[in-house]
Coordinates of C-alpha atoms and ligand atoms in Angstrom, one line a residue:
M1 CA 0.0 0.0 0.0
A2 CA 1.2 3.5 -0.8
P3 CA 2.3 5.6 2.2
L4 CA -0.6 7.3 3.9
H5 CA -1.0 11.1 4.3
P6 CA -1.2 12.8 7.7
A7 CA -5.0 13.3 7.5
T8 CA -5.4 9.6 7.1
H9 CA -2.9 8.7 9.8
G10 CA -4.8 11.0 12.2
I11 CA -7.8 8.6 11.8
H12 CA -6.0 5.3 11.3
A13 CA -2.5 5.3 12.9
D14 CA -3.9 3.5 16.0
N15 CA -5.9 0.8 14.1
R16 CA -3.2 -1.7 15.0
T17 CA -3.8 -1.1 18.7
N18 CA -7.5 -2.0 18.5
I19 CA -8.5 -5.1 20.5
L20 CA -12.2 -4.4 20.9
T21 CA -14.7 -3.8 18.1
D22 CA -15.4 -0.2 19.2
I23 CA -15.0 2.4 16.4
A24 CA -14.7 5.2 18.9
P25 CA -11.8 4.3 21.2
P26 CA -12.8 3.0 24.6
I27 CA -11.9 5.1 27.7
H28 CA -9.5 3.3 30.0
T29 CA -9.2 4.7 33.5
S30 CA -7.5 1.9 35.4
T31 CA -4.3 2.9 37.3
T32 CA -3.2 -0.7 37.8
F33 CA -3.2 -3.9 35.7
R34 CA -3.4 -7.6 36.4
Y35 CA -0.1 -9.6 36.2
P36 CA -0.3 -12.9 34.2
R37 CA -2.1 -15.6 36.1
D38 CA 0.4 -18.2 35.0
P39 CA 3.2 -18.1 37.6
S40 CA 5.8 -19.2 35.0
K41 CA 5.1 -15.9 33.1
L42 CA 6.0 -13.7 36.2
H43 CA 9.3 -11.9 35.7
P44 CA 10.4 -10.2 38.9
V45 CA 11.6 -6.6 38.4
S46 CA 15.4 -6.5 37.9
P47 CA 16.8 -3.0 38.4
E48 CA 20.3 -4.0 37.2
E49 CA 19.1 -4.7 33.7
G50 CA 17.8 -1.1 33.3
E51 CA 14.6 -2.4 31.7
V52 CA 13.2 -0.1 28.9
I53 CA 9.6 0.8 29.1
D54 CA 8.1 1.4 25.7
L55 CA 4.7 1.2 24.0
S56 CA 5.0 -2.6 23.7
T57 CA 5.6 -3.2 27.4
P58 CA 2.6 -4.9 29.1
L59 CA 0.7 -2.4 31.2
I60 CA 1.7 -2.4 34.9
Y61 CA 0.8 0.9 36.5
S62 CA -0.5 4.0 34.8
R63 CA 2.4 6.3 35.9
L64 CA 4.5 4.1 33.6
A65 CA 2.2 3.7 30.7
S66 CA -1.5 3.3 30.0
A67 CA -3.8 2.5 27.0
N68 CA -5.2 6.0 26.2
I69 CA -1.8 7.6 26.4
N70 CA -0.1 4.9 24.3
R71 CA -2.8 5.4 21.7
L72 CA -2.2 9.2 21.7
E73 CA 1.6 8.8 21.3
T74 CA 1.0 6.2 18.6
I75 CA -1.1 8.6 16.5
L76 CA 1.3 11.4 17.0
A77 CA 4.3 9.5 15.5
P78 CA 3.3 9.7 11.8
L79 CA 2.2 13.3 12.3
M80 CA 5.5 14.4 14.0
Y81 CA 7.7 12.4 11.6
P82 CA 5.9 13.0 8.2
R83 CA 9.0 11.9 6.3
A84 CA 9.2 8.5 8.0
Q85 CA 8.6 5.2 6.2
E86 CA 5.5 3.3 7.2
T87 CA 7.6 0.5 8.6
E88 CA 9.4 2.9 11.0
L89 CA 6.2 4.1 12.7
D90 CA 5.9 1.4 15.4
S91 CA 9.3 2.3 16.6
L92 CA 8.9 6.1 16.2
A93 CA 5.9 6.1 18.5
N94 CA 8.5 5.4 21.2
H95 CA 10.2 8.7 20.4
V96 CA 7.0 10.6 21.4
V97 CA 6.6 11.2 25.1
S98 CA 3.5 12.9 26.5
Y99 CA 3.3 14.9 29.8
S100 CA 0.7 16.6 31.9
S101 CA 1.3 20.0 30.5
G102 CA 3.6 21.9 28.1
L103 CA 5.7 23.2 31.0
S104 CA 6.1 19.7 32.5
A105 CA 7.5 18.7 29.1
F106 CA 9.9 21.6 29.1
H107 CA 10.9 20.7 32.7
A108 CA 11.4 17.0 31.6
L109 CA 13.6 18.2 28.7
L110 CA 15.9 20.1 31.1
V111 CA 16.0 17.1 33.5
A112 CA 17.0 14.9 30.6
V113 CA 19.7 17.1 29.1
V114 CA 21.0 18.8 32.3
P115 CA 22.4 21.7 30.4
K116 CA 24.8 24.1 32.1
V117 CA 23.9 26.9 29.7
V118 CA 20.6 27.4 27.8
A119 CA 20.4 29.9 24.9
I120 CA 16.9 31.3 24.9
S121 CA 15.2 34.6 24.1
G122 CA 11.7 35.9 24.8
G123 CA 8.8 33.8 23.9
Y124 CA 6.4 32.1 26.3
H125 CA 7.2 33.5 29.8
G126 CA 6.3 30.2 31.5
C127 CA 9.4 28.5 30.0
H128 CA 11.5 31.2 31.7
G129 CA 9.8 30.3 35.0
V130 CA 10.8 26.7 34.6
L131 CA 14.4 27.8 33.9
D132 CA 14.3 29.8 37.1
L133 CA 13.5 26.6 39.0
H134 CA 16.6 25.0 37.5
R135 CA 18.7 28.0 38.2
R136 CA 17.6 27.7 41.8
M137 CA 18.4 23.9 41.9
H138 CA 21.7 23.7 40.1
G139 CA 22.6 27.1 38.8
V140 CA 21.8 26.7 35.1
R141 CA 22.8 29.9 33.2
T142 CA 21.2 31.5 30.1
V143 CA 22.5 33.4 27.2
D144 CA 20.5 35.4 24.6
L145 CA 19.5 33.1 21.7
H146 CA 20.1 35.9 19.1
A147 CA 23.4 37.2 20.6
D148 CA 26.5 36.9 18.5
E149 CA 29.1 34.1 18.6
R150 CA 31.4 36.1 20.9
A151 CA 28.6 36.5 23.5
W152 CA 27.9 32.7 23.2
D153 CA 31.6 32.0 23.7
A154 CA 31.6 34.2 26.8
S155 CA 28.7 32.3 28.2
G156 CA 30.6 29.0 27.8
I157 CA 27.7 27.3 25.9
G158 CA 29.0 24.1 24.3
Q159 CA 28.9 20.3 24.4
G160 CA 25.7 19.0 26.0
D161 CA 24.1 22.4 26.4
L162 CA 20.8 23.5 25.0
V163 CA 19.8 26.0 22.4
H164 CA 16.0 26.5 22.8
L165 CA 14.1 28.1 19.9
E166 CA 10.5 28.9 20.1
T167 CA 9.1 29.3 16.6
P168 CA 6.7 30.7 15.7
L169 CA 7.2 33.0 18.7
N170 CA 4.7 33.8 21.4
P171 CA 2.9 36.3 21.4
T172 CA 3.5 37.7 17.9
G173 CA 3.5 34.6 15.6
E174 CA 6.9 35.6 14.0
A175 CA 8.9 32.7 12.7
F176 CA 12.6 32.0 13.0
N177 CA 15.0 30.0 10.9
I178 CA 15.3 26.5 12.5
A179 CA 18.2 25.4 10.2
H180 CA 20.2 28.5 11.2
Y181 CA 19.9 27.8 15.0
A182 CA 20.5 24.0 14.4
A183 CA 23.8 24.9 12.7
R184 CA 24.8 27.3 15.5
A185 CA 24.0 24.8 18.2
H186 CA 25.6 21.8 16.5
A187 CA 28.8 23.8 15.7
R188 CA 29.6 23.8 19.4
G189 CA 28.2 20.4 20.3
A190 CA 25.0 21.8 21.8
L191 CA 21.5 20.4 21.2
L192 CA 18.6 22.2 19.6
S193 CA 15.1 22.1 21.1
V194 CA 12.2 23.7 19.3
D195 CA 9.0 24.8 21.0
A196 CA 6.8 24.3 18.0
T197 CA 3.5 24.9 19.9
F198 CA 2.5 27.7 17.5
A199 CA 3.0 25.6 14.4
P200 CA 1.7 22.1 15.2
P201 CA 2.4 19.0 13.0
G202 CA 1.2 19.7 9.5
L203 CA 2.6 23.2 9.5
Q204 CA 6.2 22.7 10.4
D205 CA 8.6 19.8 10.9
P206 CA 11.5 21.0 13.0
F207 CA 13.3 17.6 12.7
Q208 CA 13.7 18.2 9.0
W209 CA 15.7 21.3 9.7
G210 CA 18.0 19.8 12.4
A211 CA 16.1 19.9 15.7
D212 CA 17.1 17.3 18.3
F213 CA 14.0 17.8 20.4
V214 CA 10.5 19.1 19.5
M215 CA 8.3 20.3 22.3
H216 CA 4.6 21.2 22.1
S217 CA 2.1 22.5 24.6
G218 CA -0.4 19.9 23.5
T219 CA -2.9 22.1 25.4
K220 CA -3.1 24.2 22.2
Y221 CA -3.5 22.8 18.7
I222 CA -3.1 19.1 19.6
G223 CA -6.0 19.4 22.1
G224 CA -7.6 22.0 20.0
H225 CA -10.8 22.3 22.0
S226 CA -9.6 24.3 25.1
D227 CA -10.5 21.4 27.4
M228 CA -7.2 19.6 28.2
L229 CA -3.7 20.3 29.4
C230 CA -1.0 18.3 27.7
G231 CA 2.7 18.5 26.8
I232 CA 4.6 16.6 24.1
L233 CA 8.3 16.0 23.9
A234 CA 9.7 14.1 20.9
T235 CA 13.3 13.2 19.9
A236 CA 15.0 13.0 16.5
A237 CA 14.3 9.8 14.4
T238 CA 17.8 8.5 15.0
P239 CA 19.3 5.8 17.4
A240 CA 20.5 8.6 19.6
G241 CA 17.0 10.1 19.6
L242 CA 15.6 6.7 20.6
K243 CA 18.0 6.5 23.6
Q244 CA 17.1 10.0 24.7
A245 CA 13.3 9.2 24.5
Q246 CA 13.8 6.0 26.4
G247 CA 15.6 8.1 29.1
M248 CA 12.7 10.6 29.1
R249 CA 10.1 7.8 29.5
A250 CA 12.1 6.3 32.4
D251 CA 12.5 9.8 34.0
R252 CA 8.8 10.4 33.6
I253 CA 8.1 7.5 36.0
F254 CA 9.8 9.6 38.7
L255 CA 8.8 13.1 37.6
G256 CA 5.3 11.8 37.9
S257 CA 4.1 14.3 35.3
V258 CA 2.2 11.7 33.2
L259 CA -0.7 12.9 31.1
G260 CA -4.1 12.0 32.7
S261 CA -5.9 9.1 31.2
L262 CA -9.0 11.1 30.4
E263 CA -6.8 13.8 28.8
G264 CA -5.1 11.1 26.7
W265 CA -8.5 10.0 25.5
L266 CA -9.5 13.6 24.7
G267 CA -6.2 14.0 22.9
V268 CA -7.0 11.0 20.6
R269 CA -10.5 12.5 19.9
S270 CA -8.7 15.8 19.0
L271 CA -6.0 14.3 16.7
R272 CA -8.7 12.9 14.4
T273 CA -9.4 16.4 13.2
M274 CA -6.1 18.2 13.8
E275 CA -5.1 18.6 10.2
L276 CA -8.6 19.9 9.2
R277 CA -8.7 22.3 12.2
V278 CA -5.2 23.6 11.8
Q279 CA -5.5 24.1 8.0
R280 CA -8.6 26.2 8.5
Q281 CA -7.2 28.1 11.3
S282 CA -4.0 28.8 9.4
S283 CA -5.8 30.0 6.3
N284 CA -8.2 32.1 8.4
A285 CA -5.3 33.8 10.1
A286 CA -3.5 34.5 6.8
R287 CA -6.6 36.0 5.3
L288 CA -7.3 38.3 8.3
V289 CA -3.6 39.4 8.5
A290 CA -3.6 40.1 4.7
W291 CA -6.8 42.2 5.1
L292 CA -5.5 44.1 8.1
D293 CA -2.1 44.7 6.7
G294 CA -3.6 45.7 3.3
A295 CA -5.8 48.2 5.1
L296 CA -2.8 49.7 6.8
Q297 CA -1.2 50.1 3.3
G298 CA -4.3 52.0 2.1
G299 CA -6.4 49.1 0.9
E300 CA -9.9 48.1 1.7
D301 CA -11.3 49.5 5.0
G302 CA -8.0 51.5 5.4
A303 CA -9.5 54.6 7.0
L304 CA -11.2 52.7 9.7
V305 CA -8.6 50.1 10.5
K306 CA -5.9 52.8 10.7
K307 CA -7.8 54.6 13.5
V308 CA -7.2 51.6 15.8
V309 CA -4.4 49.4 14.4
S310 CA -0.8 50.7 14.0
R311 CA 0.8 47.4 13.1
V312 CA 0.1 43.7 12.5
V313 CA 2.8 41.0 13.2
H314 CA 2.7 37.5 11.7
A315 CA 5.0 35.2 9.8
S316 CA 3.0 35.7 6.6
L317 CA 4.3 39.3 6.5
Q318 CA 8.0 38.2 6.7
T319 CA 8.3 38.4 2.9
A320 CA 12.1 39.1 3.2
D321 CA 12.5 35.7 4.9
F322 CA 10.4 33.6 2.4
A323 CA 13.5 31.9 0.9
W324 CA 13.9 29.8 4.1
L325 CA 10.4 30.4 5.6
K326 CA 8.3 28.9 2.8
P327 CA 10.2 25.6 2.8
Q328 CA 10.0 25.4 6.6
M329 CA 6.3 26.2 6.7
P330 CA 5.1 24.9 3.3
N331 CA 1.4 24.4 4.2
G332 CA 0.7 27.8 5.8
F333 CA 1.8 29.9 8.8
G334 CA 0.7 29.6 12.4
P335 CA -2.8 30.7 13.3
V336 CA -1.7 33.2 15.9
F337 CA -0.9 36.8 15.1
A338 CA -0.5 40.1 17.0
I339 CA -2.2 43.5 16.6
L340 CA -0.6 46.7 17.9
T341 CA -3.0 49.5 18.6
H342 CA -2.0 53.2 18.8
D343 CA -2.4 53.3 22.6
S344 CA -2.9 51.0 25.5
D345 CA -6.5 52.1 26.1
Q346 CA -7.5 50.9 22.6
A347 CA -5.8 47.5 23.3
R348 CA -7.6 47.3 26.7
C349 CA -11.0 48.1 25.2
L350 CA -11.0 46.3 21.8
P351 CA -11.8 42.8 23.1
S352 CA -15.0 44.0 24.8
H353 CA -16.3 45.3 21.5
L354 CA -15.9 41.9 19.8
Q355 CA -18.7 39.3 19.7
L356 CA -16.9 36.3 18.1
F357 CA -13.6 36.5 19.8
H358 CA -13.6 35.5 23.5
H359 CA -11.3 37.7 25.6
A360 CA -9.2 35.0 27.2
T361 CA -5.6 33.7 27.3
S362 CA -4.4 30.5 25.6
L363 CA -4.7 29.6 22.0
G364 CA -5.2 26.8 19.5
G365 CA -8.8 26.0 20.2
V366 CA -11.6 25.9 17.6
E367 CA -13.0 29.1 19.0
S368 CA -11.2 32.4 18.2
L369 CA -9.6 34.2 21.2
I370 CA -8.1 37.6 21.6
E371 CA -6.1 38.7 24.6
W372 CA -4.9 42.0 25.7
R373 CA -1.5 40.4 26.5
K374 CA -0.7 42.8 29.4
M375 CA -3.3 40.6 31.3
S376 CA -0.8 37.8 31.6
D377 CA 2.7 38.8 30.5
A378 CA 4.3 41.7 32.4
E379 CA 7.1 42.1 29.8
V380 CA 4.9 42.7 26.8
D381 CA 4.1 46.0 25.0
E382 CA 0.9 47.4 26.5
R383 CA -0.6 48.0 23.1
L384 CA -0.3 44.4 22.0
L385 CA -3.3 42.1 21.4
R386 CA -2.7 38.5 20.7
V387 CA -5.2 36.8 18.4
S388 CA -5.7 33.1 18.2
V389 CA -7.8 32.4 15.1
G390 CA -10.4 29.6 15.3
V391 CA -12.3 27.6 12.7
E392 CA -15.1 30.0 12.2
D393 CA -15.8 31.5 8.8
W394 CA -13.1 34.2 8.3
E395 CA -15.6 36.7 6.8
D396 CA -17.6 36.7 10.0
L397 CA -14.4 37.3 12.0
K398 CA -13.4 40.1 9.7
A399 CA -16.9 41.7 10.1
D400 CA -16.6 41.4 13.9
F401 CA -13.3 43.2 13.8
L402 CA -14.8 45.9 11.6
S403 CA -17.7 46.6 13.9
A404 CA -15.4 46.6 16.9
F405 CA -13.0 49.1 15.2
Q406 CA -16.1 51.2 14.3
A407 CA -17.3 51.2 17.9
L408 CA -13.9 52.0 19.3
A409 CA -13.3 54.8 16.8
E410 CA -16.6 56.4 17.8
G411 CA -15.4 56.3 21.4
G412 CA -18.2 54.0 22.5
E413 CA -17.9 52.3 25.9
S414 CA -17.9 48.6 25.8
G415 CA -21.3 46.8 26.2
E416 CA -22.7 47.1 29.6
E417 CA -23.7 43.4 29.6
T418 CA -20.1 42.4 29.1
T419 CA -19.0 44.6 32.0
S420 CA -21.5 43.3 34.4
K421 CA -20.9 39.7 33.4
A422 CA -17.2 40.2 34.0
S423 CA -17.7 41.6 37.5
V424 CA -20.0 38.8 38.5
Q425 CA -17.3 36.4 37.4
V426 CA -14.7 38.2 39.4
G427 CA -17.1 38.1 42.4
Q428 CA -17.7 34.3 42.2
E429 CA -14.3 33.2 40.9
G430 CA -12.0 35.9 42.2
A431 CA -9.3 33.5 43.2
R432 CA -9.2 31.8 39.9
V433 CA -9.2 35.0 37.9
E434 CA -6.3 36.4 39.9
G435 CA -4.5 33.1 39.6
A436 CA -4.8 33.3 35.8
A437 CA -2.8 36.5 35.8
Q438 CA 0.3 34.6 36.9
G439 CA -0.3 31.2 35.4
S440 CA -1.8 31.9 32.1
V441 CA -0.5 30.9 28.7
Ligands
LIG501 C1 1.1 27.4 26.4 C2 2.5 27.3 26.0 C3 3.4 26.6 26.8 C4 3.1 26.0 28.1 O1 2.2 25.0 27.9 P1 1.1 24.4 29.1 O2 0.4 23.3 28.4 O3 0.3 25.6 29.4 O4 2.0 24.1 30.2 C5 4.7 26.6 26.4 N1 5.1 27.1 25.2 C6 4.3 27.9 24.4 C7 4.8 28.5 23.2 C8 3.0 28.0 24.8 O5 2.1 28.7 24.1

């Protein structure tokens, strides 16, 4: 049979794991599993042998492995290694390790690599919070990812250290050249990890451009429905990569940050439609960005858009980079972009004038979200709004923006209903809303 395409793998990659006749996968919640009844089949644990746990190991206890999680990791393999041969997929599933959140995946990466120096710059602030924990525990140092070779020399970054590239970048959706950072890392014996959350499988394959590790907050596009926390860490499709993944799977037993069984099941549900969702979200975003940017250049709706928007940021506008960017993102750019308004008041007020974009943090779900980013990231420009485009019809999203710009340009207060709803929510869920300001994505 000819090799299958990702859309088909999303539906069928787990067929070989089916035991029951259910079409929709069963939900397994057991934390513990019966040993064989035949005493001759009982093999006592032998720590000296350093036994490898992988997806073919009989289930023992769900902190080690469990059915819904194994199924999720099995489906992710052909999606994360789109260039792999069909015959390699069974083994490649062992290169994909899931976690309870994106940050627990990043923590697991640092625990596995134990870098002395990490090159990193900006991006999702939570990853810097994880690095702070490692700084406290064993004094890991950081150097600016974009600094020149002299600054990297001065930091001592080298063999066994980590270059961590987030691309596309939170919160703007700008893309960076993976091959460039792979070359810089490898020239000094360091490893390249790519946080590819903003360009899930189907949009970008960081392994093709030299990444040693690919990380995702699976909470975003892999989950895709704003209803599950999940992290994914995958290693290169090489013997060294397999060893690293085996180490991570073994570490995970003691980190304890295994994905919940119900989340694993939700993740399987989500992967069925990931390609469809992400393609729609990506093309919606590109259309909205082209319209907004065109308006700023004097095109359609220019006069109105210019009253509110000063700049739009998105990979689709990086035309000077297309020589490397188009090959690295051949199927479309990420579905998140940023809008900069003229002043912080406009940025604070715009979300309340929108009907189809929820004002909330996070991204990647089927529903469009907008966030005045100052709500959750202290470092960010106070005029920045982050937009996560959903699967709605893009013309409706455009019309929603237009009427919000109109209302804002007329100096209208935001709808009273929205204001009172928000205050009720603060009253009832004050603790949660405050917590969000520190822990949001
Ligand atoms: C959300 C996010 C994370 C953290 O993921 P969680 O699942 O919230 O722990 C890491 N990196 C990026 C780019 C993210 O957007």
